[in-house]
Amino acid sequence: MKHFCLIVFGFFFGILALNANNLVIGTTTYSSANQTLTFSVSWDNSWSISSGPSNWDAVWIFVKRQNCAGNNDWVHQLVSTTSADHNAQTGGVASTVVAVNAVSDGMGVFVRRIGTNVVGNVSAQTITLKLGGTNPNITTSNNDNFEVIGVEMVYVPQGQFYLGDGRPSNSSNFSAGNTNQPLLITASTQSNGLGTYNNYVTNPSYGCSVALPSSFPLGYNGYYCMKYEIQQGLVVEFLNTLTYDQQAKRLAPWGRLPNVVNTYFDENWYFVNVKVVTPGTYNTVPAVFNCSYPYIPQSHLNWTDFAAILDWAGLRPMTEFEYEKACRGTLNPVAYEYPWGNTTINFMNNGQASATVNYGVSEGFCHGGAWNGGPIRAGFAAGATTNRSQGGATYYGIMDMAGQLFEQCIGGGNGYNYASFTTANGDGVLAANGNANTSNWPTDGGTNSGVIVKGGFFNTGNGNLAAFQVSDRQYYAGVNGNYSIYKDRSMGGRGVRTF
């Protein structure tokens, strides 16, 4: 019997302190009699707090399955939608450290820290998941392969927040009633919808071409957000569960195929080097990919790459409204503020690949400033004693929302209708060509596509500090860099999930 497990490396923000951490998922055991998977999970500097952000961190865990006797395609393994069917134990007794929360579509579970005002490391907890069917349905066997994949997430609670930071209203930025006042997003706003463009911008070209309804995610309702941008380790797992033809689609913008050893998914540039280590067989057997720096964000993600990874993982793109909520939280806006809550910015532009290098301490640390290298390790500014500003963390403890790589979000303007986008999460299944197939997601990216980029990237310099600011919308019309026929080194992103 073969079982695959994944060790995911990540770095994140602790509420009382900032530090680098490793998420580790241990060896998986399958019980065909009980239809369960059992494995261990541990990570460092976790939290669950009842004041301030009043939130917690979690690990989104999902499973892929492969029948060795069948066509060998990997499919998404669904799990029970009842939390009580899963359990967490320590030393053979119920865990008092973490709980397993099921989700309504069975795409995975959240393993989250429990307790009141607890911060610290989570030692190995034994998690047992009750399995459901598969998507798509396959004939299963007792000798199937399983891959358990974990992604660190942060809960952004339900609640009102301000959209826009009060900068002058004669621009593309958000404002209330064509003034320079920030717009308060409330329960009523979400339940009624934001409506037509003039409720949030000054010019029709700056907003959606039709009214935004109540089904559009404005950020009021709670959601989980990835702590970090998509890292290379996750991209490797993604590619290694695709068919040959789906892998070929991901390489097509480069004019490459996965049947040649050392073929790169990206540019093989700086610390970004996802590549083929075992070549595939043309149109038949998929290649095997690997990388040297699994904990460094993945650049060169065009929109179709980005959307496919999120669909495959049971996540979805965030809206630009959710981006502002994740950064600012419930605090009053500060004009021209950065995601760490003030107007101070200091650039780190001499990055290292090491997961443990000490970058020193500086207020408003951001990986940018016209650095012509690439992304560095996720959460690089985190230290044992750094605060939110020094660590570059958002109100809720989400890292690197400015600098590193552009965040790709739903939104913008210039005539595109994105009003049909909803909170629908990916279903783990991609189209035959390897693209996302979730309804009402933009398909191509690029300009006038309903996709806006936020947060700047490592090569954004002092001449464009606005790009790093929470409420900046200078790219409201989109950019060519994430169009589906391109792979641009500035593009990354992260997913969210409505549970």
Coordinates of C-alpha atoms in Angstrom, one line a residue:
M1 CA 0.0 0.0 0.0
K2 CA 1.4 3.4 -1.0
H3 CA 0.7 6.5 1.0
F4 CA 2.0 10.0 0.2
C5 CA 2.3 12.7 2.8
L6 CA 3.3 16.3 2.4
I7 CA 5.6 18.5 4.6
V8 CA 4.6 22.1 4.0
F9 CA 7.0 24.8 5.1
G10 CA 5.6 28.3 6.0
F11 CA 6.2 31.4 8.0
F12 CA 3.7 33.4 9.9
F13 CA 2.7 36.1 12.3
G14 CA 1.9 35.3 16.0
I15 CA -0.4 37.8 17.7
L16 CA 2.0 38.5 20.5
A17 CA 5.2 37.9 18.6
L18 CA 6.4 37.3 15.1
N19 CA 8.4 34.3 14.2
A20 CA 9.2 31.9 11.4
N21 CA 7.5 28.5 11.6
N22 CA 7.2 25.1 10.0
L23 CA 3.9 23.3 9.3
V24 CA 4.6 19.6 9.3
I25 CA 2.1 16.9 8.2
G26 CA 3.3 13.4 9.2
T27 CA 2.9 10.0 7.6
T28 CA -0.6 9.0 6.6
T29 CA -2.4 5.8 7.6
Y30 CA -5.4 4.6 5.7
S31 CA -8.1 2.4 7.3
S32 CA -10.2 0.8 4.6
A33 CA -12.4 -0.8 7.2
N34 CA -13.2 2.6 8.9
Q35 CA -12.8 4.7 5.8
T36 CA -10.5 7.1 7.6
L37 CA -7.1 8.7 7.2
T38 CA -4.9 9.4 10.2
F39 CA -1.8 11.6 10.3
S40 CA -0.1 14.1 12.6
V41 CA 0.0 17.9 12.2
S42 CA 2.1 20.5 14.0
W43 CA 3.1 24.1 13.6
D44 CA 4.6 26.9 15.6
N45 CA 3.4 30.2 17.1
S46 CA -0.3 29.5 16.6
W47 CA -3.0 31.6 18.3
S48 CA -6.6 31.9 19.4
I49 CA -7.4 35.2 21.0
S50 CA -10.6 36.9 22.1
S51 CA -9.6 40.5 22.1
G52 CA -8.2 42.9 19.4
P53 CA -8.5 40.9 16.1
S54 CA -10.5 38.2 18.0
N55 CA -9.4 35.6 15.6
W56 CA -7.3 32.5 15.2
D57 CA -5.1 30.7 12.7
A58 CA -5.8 27.3 11.2
V59 CA -4.5 24.8 8.7
W60 CA -6.7 24.1 5.7
I61 CA -6.2 20.3 5.0
F62 CA -7.4 18.7 1.9
V63 CA -6.7 15.3 0.3
K64 CA -6.0 14.0 -3.2
R65 CA -6.4 10.3 -4.1
Q66 CA -5.1 8.1 -6.8
N67 CA -6.2 4.6 -7.8
C68 CA -3.1 2.7 -8.9
A69 CA -5.2 0.1 -10.7
G70 CA -7.1 2.6 -12.7
N71 CA -6.0 5.4 -15.0
N72 CA -3.7 6.8 -12.3
D73 CA -5.3 10.3 -12.4
W74 CA -5.4 12.1 -9.1
V75 CA -8.9 13.2 -7.9
H76 CA -10.1 15.2 -4.9
Q77 CA -11.0 13.0 -1.9
L78 CA -14.1 14.5 -0.1
V79 CA -14.4 14.1 3.6
S80 CA -17.4 14.2 6.0
T81 CA -19.3 17.5 6.4
T82 CA -19.9 16.7 10.0
S83 CA -17.2 17.9 12.4
A84 CA -18.0 15.1 15.0
D85 CA -17.0 12.5 12.4
H86 CA -13.4 13.7 12.6
N87 CA -11.2 13.9 15.7
A88 CA -8.0 15.4 17.1
Q89 CA -6.1 13.5 19.8
T90 CA -2.9 13.9 21.8
G91 CA -1.5 10.8 23.5
G92 CA -4.6 8.8 22.8
V93 CA -7.1 11.3 24.4
A94 CA -9.1 14.1 22.9
S95 CA -6.9 17.2 22.1
T96 CA -7.3 20.3 24.2
V97 CA -5.1 22.2 21.7
V98 CA -6.8 21.9 18.3
A99 CA -10.2 21.1 16.9
V100 CA -11.2 19.8 13.5
N101 CA -13.9 21.9 11.8
A102 CA -15.7 20.4 8.8
V103 CA -17.0 22.5 5.9
S104 CA -20.3 22.2 4.1
D105 CA -19.0 21.0 0.8
G106 CA -16.6 18.3 2.2
M107 CA -13.6 19.7 0.3
G108 CA -11.4 19.5 3.4
V109 CA -11.3 20.5 7.0
F110 CA -9.8 23.3 9.1
V111 CA -7.6 22.2 12.0
R112 CA -7.7 25.3 14.2
R113 CA -6.2 26.3 17.5
I114 CA -8.8 26.4 20.4
G115 CA -8.9 28.0 23.8
T116 CA -9.0 31.5 25.0
N117 CA -6.1 33.8 24.5
V118 CA -3.6 31.1 23.8
V119 CA -0.4 31.7 21.8
G120 CA 2.4 29.3 21.1
N121 CA 3.6 26.2 19.3
V122 CA 1.2 23.3 18.4
S123 CA 3.1 20.1 19.0
A124 CA 2.1 17.0 17.0
Q125 CA -1.6 16.4 17.1
T126 CA -3.1 13.2 15.7
I127 CA -5.8 13.9 13.3
T128 CA -8.3 11.4 11.9
L129 CA -10.5 12.3 9.0
K130 CA -13.6 10.4 8.0
L131 CA -13.7 10.0 4.2
G132 CA -16.6 10.6 1.9
G133 CA -16.8 10.1 -1.9
T134 CA -14.4 11.4 -4.5
N135 CA -14.7 14.2 -7.0
P136 CA -15.0 13.1 -9.7
N137 CA -16.2 9.6 -8.7
I138 CA -13.7 6.8 -9.2
T139 CA -13.5 3.2 -8.4
T140 CA -11.4 3.0 -5.2
S141 CA -9.3 0.2 -3.8
N142 CA -7.5 -0.6 -0.6
N143 CA -4.2 0.1 -2.3
D144 CA -4.9 3.7 -3.4
N145 CA -2.4 6.5 -2.9
F146 CA -3.3 9.5 -0.8
E147 CA -1.7 12.9 -0.6
V148 CA -2.6 15.1 2.4
I149 CA -1.9 18.8 1.8
G150 CA -1.9 21.6 4.3
V151 CA -2.1 25.4 3.8
E152 CA -1.8 27.9 6.7
M153 CA -4.8 30.2 6.9
V154 CA -6.0 33.1 9.1
Y155 CA -9.7 33.7 10.1
V156 CA -11.0 37.1 9.2
P157 CA -14.1 37.5 11.4
Q158 CA -17.5 38.8 10.3
G159 CA -17.8 42.5 11.0
Q160 CA -18.0 46.0 9.6
F161 CA -14.9 47.8 8.2
Y162 CA -14.0 50.9 6.2
L163 CA -13.4 50.8 2.5
G164 CA -11.0 53.5 1.3
D165 CA -8.6 55.5 3.4
G166 CA -9.9 59.1 2.8
R167 CA -7.4 60.1 0.1
P168 CA -8.7 62.7 -2.5
S169 CA -11.8 61.6 -4.3
N170 CA -10.7 62.8 -7.7
S171 CA -9.0 59.5 -8.4
S172 CA -9.9 55.8 -8.9
N173 CA -9.9 55.1 -5.2
F174 CA -12.9 54.1 -3.0
S175 CA -15.0 56.9 -1.5
A176 CA -18.5 57.3 0.0
G177 CA -21.0 59.3 -2.0
N178 CA -18.4 61.0 -4.3
T179 CA -16.6 62.5 -1.3
N180 CA -13.2 61.7 0.1
Q181 CA -14.8 60.0 3.1
P182 CA -14.2 56.2 3.6
L183 CA -17.2 54.0 3.1
L184 CA -18.4 51.9 6.0
I185 CA -19.3 48.3 4.9
T186 CA -22.0 47.0 7.3
A187 CA -24.3 44.1 7.6
S188 CA -26.9 46.1 5.8
T189 CA -24.4 46.9 2.9
Q190 CA -23.7 43.2 2.5
S191 CA -27.3 42.1 2.7
N192 CA -28.5 44.8 0.2
G193 CA -25.5 44.8 -2.1
L194 CA -23.2 47.7 -2.8
G195 CA -25.2 48.8 -5.8
T196 CA -24.0 50.9 -8.7
Y197 CA -20.5 52.5 -9.1
N198 CA -21.5 55.9 -7.7
N199 CA -21.9 54.3 -4.3
Y200 CA -18.1 53.6 -4.0
V201 CA -16.2 55.4 -6.8
T202 CA -16.4 58.8 -8.6
N203 CA -16.4 57.6 -12.2
P204 CA -18.1 54.6 -13.9
S205 CA -14.8 53.5 -15.4
Y206 CA -13.4 52.9 -11.9
G207 CA -16.0 50.3 -10.8
C208 CA -18.1 47.4 -12.0
S209 CA -20.2 47.9 -15.1
V210 CA -23.3 46.8 -13.3
A211 CA -24.6 47.0 -9.7
L212 CA -22.9 44.8 -7.2
P213 CA -25.5 42.5 -5.6
S214 CA -25.7 41.0 -2.1
S215 CA -24.1 37.8 -3.4
F216 CA -20.9 39.6 -4.2
P217 CA -18.2 39.2 -1.4
L218 CA -17.8 42.7 0.0
G219 CA -15.8 41.6 3.0
Y220 CA -18.3 42.0 5.8
N221 CA -18.9 38.2 6.2
G222 CA -16.2 36.0 7.8
Y223 CA -13.7 34.1 5.6
Y224 CA -10.4 32.4 5.9
C225 CA -7.4 33.9 4.1
M226 CA -4.0 32.3 3.3
K227 CA -1.3 33.6 5.7
Y228 CA 1.1 33.8 2.8
E229 CA 1.1 34.1 -0.9
I230 CA 1.2 30.8 -2.8
Q231 CA 4.6 29.2 -2.2
Q232 CA 6.6 27.0 -4.5
G233 CA 6.0 23.9 -2.4
L234 CA 2.3 24.1 -3.0
V235 CA 2.8 24.6 -6.7
V236 CA 4.9 21.4 -6.8
E237 CA 2.1 19.5 -5.2
F238 CA -0.4 21.0 -7.6
L239 CA 1.6 20.1 -10.7
N240 CA 2.3 16.6 -9.4
T241 CA -1.4 15.8 -9.2
L242 CA -2.2 16.9 -12.8
T243 CA -2.4 14.9 -16.0
Y244 CA 0.3 15.3 -18.6
D245 CA -2.0 17.5 -20.8
Q246 CA -2.9 19.7 -17.8
Q247 CA 0.8 20.1 -17.0
A248 CA 1.5 21.0 -20.6
K249 CA -1.2 23.7 -20.3
R250 CA 0.7 25.3 -17.4
L251 CA 4.0 25.3 -19.4
A252 CA 2.4 26.5 -22.6
P253 CA 3.2 30.2 -22.2
W254 CA 6.8 29.4 -22.1
G255 CA 6.6 27.1 -25.2
R256 CA 7.7 24.1 -23.1
L257 CA 6.5 20.6 -22.5
P258 CA 6.8 18.4 -19.4
N259 CA 8.5 15.5 -21.2
V260 CA 12.0 17.0 -20.8
V261 CA 14.0 16.9 -17.6
N262 CA 14.9 20.3 -16.0
T263 CA 12.0 22.0 -17.8
Y264 CA 11.0 24.9 -15.7
F265 CA 7.5 26.0 -14.7
D266 CA 8.9 29.5 -14.2
E267 CA 11.9 31.5 -15.2
N268 CA 14.5 29.6 -13.1
W269 CA 15.5 32.9 -11.8
Y270 CA 16.8 34.0 -8.4
F271 CA 15.1 31.6 -5.8
V272 CA 12.2 30.6 -8.0
N273 CA 12.9 27.2 -9.7
V274 CA 10.1 24.8 -10.0
K275 CA 11.2 22.2 -12.5
V276 CA 10.7 18.7 -14.0
V277 CA 12.9 16.1 -12.2
T278 CA 11.3 13.1 -13.9
P279 CA 10.1 13.7 -17.4
G280 CA 6.7 12.6 -18.5
T281 CA 5.6 10.6 -21.5
Y282 CA 4.1 12.7 -24.2
N283 CA 0.2 12.9 -23.8
T284 CA 0.4 9.9 -21.4
V285 CA 2.4 9.9 -18.2
P286 CA 2.7 13.1 -16.2
A287 CA 6.1 14.5 -15.2
V288 CA 7.3 14.8 -11.6
F289 CA 8.2 18.3 -10.5
N290 CA 10.3 19.6 -7.6
C291 CA 11.9 22.8 -6.3
S292 CA 14.7 24.0 -4.0
Y293 CA 12.8 26.6 -2.0
P294 CA 9.4 25.4 -1.1
Y295 CA 8.9 28.2 1.4
I296 CA 9.5 31.1 -1.1
P297 CA 6.4 32.6 -2.8
Q298 CA 5.8 31.5 -6.4
S299 CA 6.2 34.2 -9.0
H300 CA 5.3 34.0 -12.7
L301 CA 1.6 33.1 -11.9
N302 CA -0.6 34.3 -14.7
W303 CA -4.4 34.4 -13.9
T304 CA -5.1 31.0 -15.3
D305 CA -2.3 29.4 -13.2
F306 CA -3.5 31.3 -10.1
A307 CA -7.1 30.4 -10.5
A308 CA -6.4 26.7 -11.3
I309 CA -4.3 26.3 -8.1
L310 CA -7.2 27.8 -6.0
D311 CA -9.8 25.7 -7.7
W312 CA -7.7 22.6 -7.2
A313 CA -7.2 23.4 -3.5
G314 CA -10.9 24.2 -2.8
L315 CA -10.2 27.9 -2.3
R316 CA -11.3 31.0 -4.3
P317 CA -9.8 34.4 -5.3
M318 CA -10.4 37.2 -2.9
T319 CA -12.1 40.4 -3.9
E320 CA -10.4 43.8 -3.5
F321 CA -12.9 44.6 -0.8
E322 CA -11.8 41.5 1.1
Y323 CA -8.2 42.6 0.6
E324 CA -8.9 45.9 2.3
K325 CA -10.7 44.2 5.2
A326 CA -7.9 41.7 5.7
C327 CA -5.4 44.5 5.9
R328 CA -7.3 47.2 7.9
G329 CA -9.6 45.1 10.0
T330 CA -12.0 47.0 12.2
L331 CA -9.7 50.0 12.8
N332 CA -10.3 53.5 11.5
P333 CA -8.5 54.1 8.2
V334 CA -5.3 56.1 8.0
A335 CA -4.8 58.0 4.8
Y336 CA -2.1 56.4 2.6
E337 CA -1.6 53.6 5.1
Y338 CA 0.2 50.3 4.4
P339 CA -1.1 46.9 5.4
W340 CA 0.7 47.1 8.7
G341 CA -1.4 50.1 9.8
N342 CA 0.8 53.1 9.4
T343 CA 2.5 55.3 6.8
T344 CA 6.0 54.1 7.5
I345 CA 7.8 51.9 5.0
N346 CA 11.3 50.5 4.9
F347 CA 12.5 48.3 2.1
M348 CA 14.3 45.0 2.3
N349 CA 15.9 44.5 -1.1
N350 CA 18.8 42.2 -0.6
G351 CA 17.0 39.0 0.1
Q352 CA 18.3 35.6 1.1
A353 CA 16.9 32.1 0.5
S354 CA 17.5 30.9 4.0
A355 CA 14.5 30.2 6.2
T356 CA 16.3 31.3 9.3
V357 CA 18.3 34.3 8.3
N358 CA 18.0 37.3 10.6
Y359 CA 17.0 40.4 8.6
G360 CA 17.1 42.7 11.5
V361 CA 14.2 44.9 12.8
S362 CA 12.7 47.9 11.0
E363 CA 9.3 49.6 11.1
G364 CA 7.2 48.9 8.1
F365 CA 9.5 46.2 6.7
C366 CA 8.6 45.5 3.1
H367 CA 10.3 43.5 0.3
G368 CA 10.4 46.1 -2.4
G369 CA 12.3 49.2 -3.5
A370 CA 13.3 48.4 -7.1
W371 CA 15.0 45.2 -6.1
N372 CA 15.8 43.3 -9.3
G373 CA 16.0 39.9 -7.7
G374 CA 12.8 38.0 -6.7
P375 CA 10.6 37.1 -3.8
I376 CA 12.3 35.9 -0.6
R377 CA 11.0 33.6 2.1
A378 CA 7.4 34.2 3.2
G379 CA 7.1 36.2 6.3
F380 CA 10.8 37.2 6.1
A381 CA 10.3 40.2 8.6
A382 CA 9.0 37.9 11.4
G383 CA 11.1 37.8 14.5
A384 CA 10.6 36.6 18.1
T385 CA 9.9 40.1 19.4
T386 CA 8.7 42.1 16.4
N387 CA 5.4 43.8 16.5
R388 CA 2.8 44.2 13.7
S389 CA 4.6 47.1 12.0
Q390 CA 8.0 45.6 12.2
G391 CA 6.8 42.3 10.9
G392 CA 4.8 43.8 8.1
A393 CA 1.6 42.0 9.2
T394 CA -2.0 43.0 8.7
Y395 CA -4.5 43.6 11.5
Y396 CA -5.4 39.9 11.5
G397 CA -1.9 38.5 11.3
I398 CA -1.7 38.0 7.5
M399 CA 1.8 38.4 6.0
D400 CA 3.3 40.1 3.0
M401 CA 0.1 41.8 1.7
A402 CA 2.4 44.5 0.3
G403 CA 5.7 43.8 -1.4
Q404 CA 7.0 40.4 -2.5
L405 CA 4.5 39.8 -5.3
F406 CA 1.4 41.4 -6.6
E407 CA -1.9 40.1 -5.1
Q408 CA -4.4 39.2 -7.8
C409 CA -8.0 40.1 -6.7
I410 CA -11.4 40.2 -8.2
G411 CA -12.5 43.8 -8.9
G412 CA -11.3 46.9 -10.7
G413 CA -13.3 48.6 -13.5
N414 CA -13.0 49.8 -17.0
G415 CA -16.2 48.2 -18.2
Y416 CA -15.9 44.6 -17.0
N417 CA -18.9 42.9 -15.4
Y418 CA -17.7 40.9 -12.4
A419 CA -20.9 41.2 -10.4
S420 CA -21.7 37.5 -10.8
F421 CA -18.7 36.5 -8.8
T422 CA -19.8 34.9 -5.5
T423 CA -18.4 33.1 -2.5
A424 CA -18.4 29.8 -4.4
N425 CA -15.2 27.9 -3.6
G426 CA -13.3 25.7 -6.0
D427 CA -14.4 22.0 -6.2
G428 CA -10.9 20.4 -6.6
V429 CA -11.6 19.5 -10.2
L430 CA -10.0 21.3 -13.2
A431 CA -11.0 21.3 -16.9
A432 CA -9.3 18.9 -19.2
N433 CA -6.9 21.7 -20.2
G434 CA -5.9 22.3 -16.6
N435 CA -7.7 25.6 -16.1
A436 CA -10.2 26.4 -13.3
N437 CA -13.8 25.7 -14.3
T438 CA -15.7 27.3 -11.4
S439 CA -18.6 29.4 -12.6
N440 CA -18.3 33.2 -12.7
W441 CA -14.5 33.5 -12.2
P442 CA -12.7 35.7 -14.7
T443 CA -11.1 33.5 -17.3
D444 CA -8.0 35.3 -18.7
G445 CA -6.8 38.1 -16.4
G446 CA -5.0 41.0 -18.1
T447 CA -6.5 44.4 -18.7
N448 CA -10.3 45.0 -18.6
S449 CA -10.8 41.5 -17.2
G450 CA -12.3 42.0 -13.7
V451 CA -9.0 41.3 -12.1
I452 CA -7.1 44.0 -10.2
V453 CA -3.6 43.7 -8.7
K454 CA -2.8 45.1 -5.3
G455 CA 0.2 45.6 -3.0
G456 CA 3.1 46.2 -5.3
F457 CA 6.0 43.7 -5.8
F458 CA 9.7 43.4 -5.1
N459 CA 10.7 45.6 -8.0
T460 CA 8.2 48.4 -7.3
G461 CA 10.4 51.4 -6.2
N462 CA 10.3 54.6 -4.3
G463 CA 8.8 56.4 -7.2
N464 CA 5.5 54.4 -6.7
L465 CA 5.1 54.0 -2.9
A466 CA 1.3 54.3 -3.5
A467 CA 1.3 50.7 -5.0
F468 CA 2.1 49.3 -1.5
Q469 CA -0.8 51.2 0.1
V470 CA -4.0 49.3 1.2
S471 CA -6.5 51.5 -0.7
D472 CA -4.5 52.3 -3.8
R473 CA -6.3 51.3 -7.0
Q474 CA -4.0 52.6 -9.7
Y475 CA -4.3 49.2 -11.5
Y476 CA -8.1 49.4 -11.5
A477 CA -8.2 48.4 -15.2
G478 CA -6.0 45.4 -14.7
V479 CA -2.5 44.8 -16.1
N480 CA -1.2 42.7 -19.0
G481 CA 1.3 40.9 -16.7
N482 CA -1.2 38.3 -15.5
Y483 CA -2.9 37.7 -18.9
S484 CA -3.1 34.0 -19.6
I485 CA -0.5 34.0 -22.4
Y486 CA 2.1 35.6 -20.2
K487 CA 4.2 34.6 -17.2
D488 CA 5.4 37.8 -15.4
R489 CA 7.8 37.7 -12.5
S490 CA 5.8 40.2 -10.6
M491 CA 2.7 38.1 -10.2
G492 CA 1.7 35.9 -7.2
G493 CA -1.4 35.8 -5.1
R494 CA -3.2 34.0 -2.3
G495 CA -6.6 32.4 -1.9
V496 CA -9.5 32.7 0.6
R497 CA -12.3 30.4 1.5
T498 CA -15.8 31.0 2.6
F499 CA -16.7 28.1 4.8

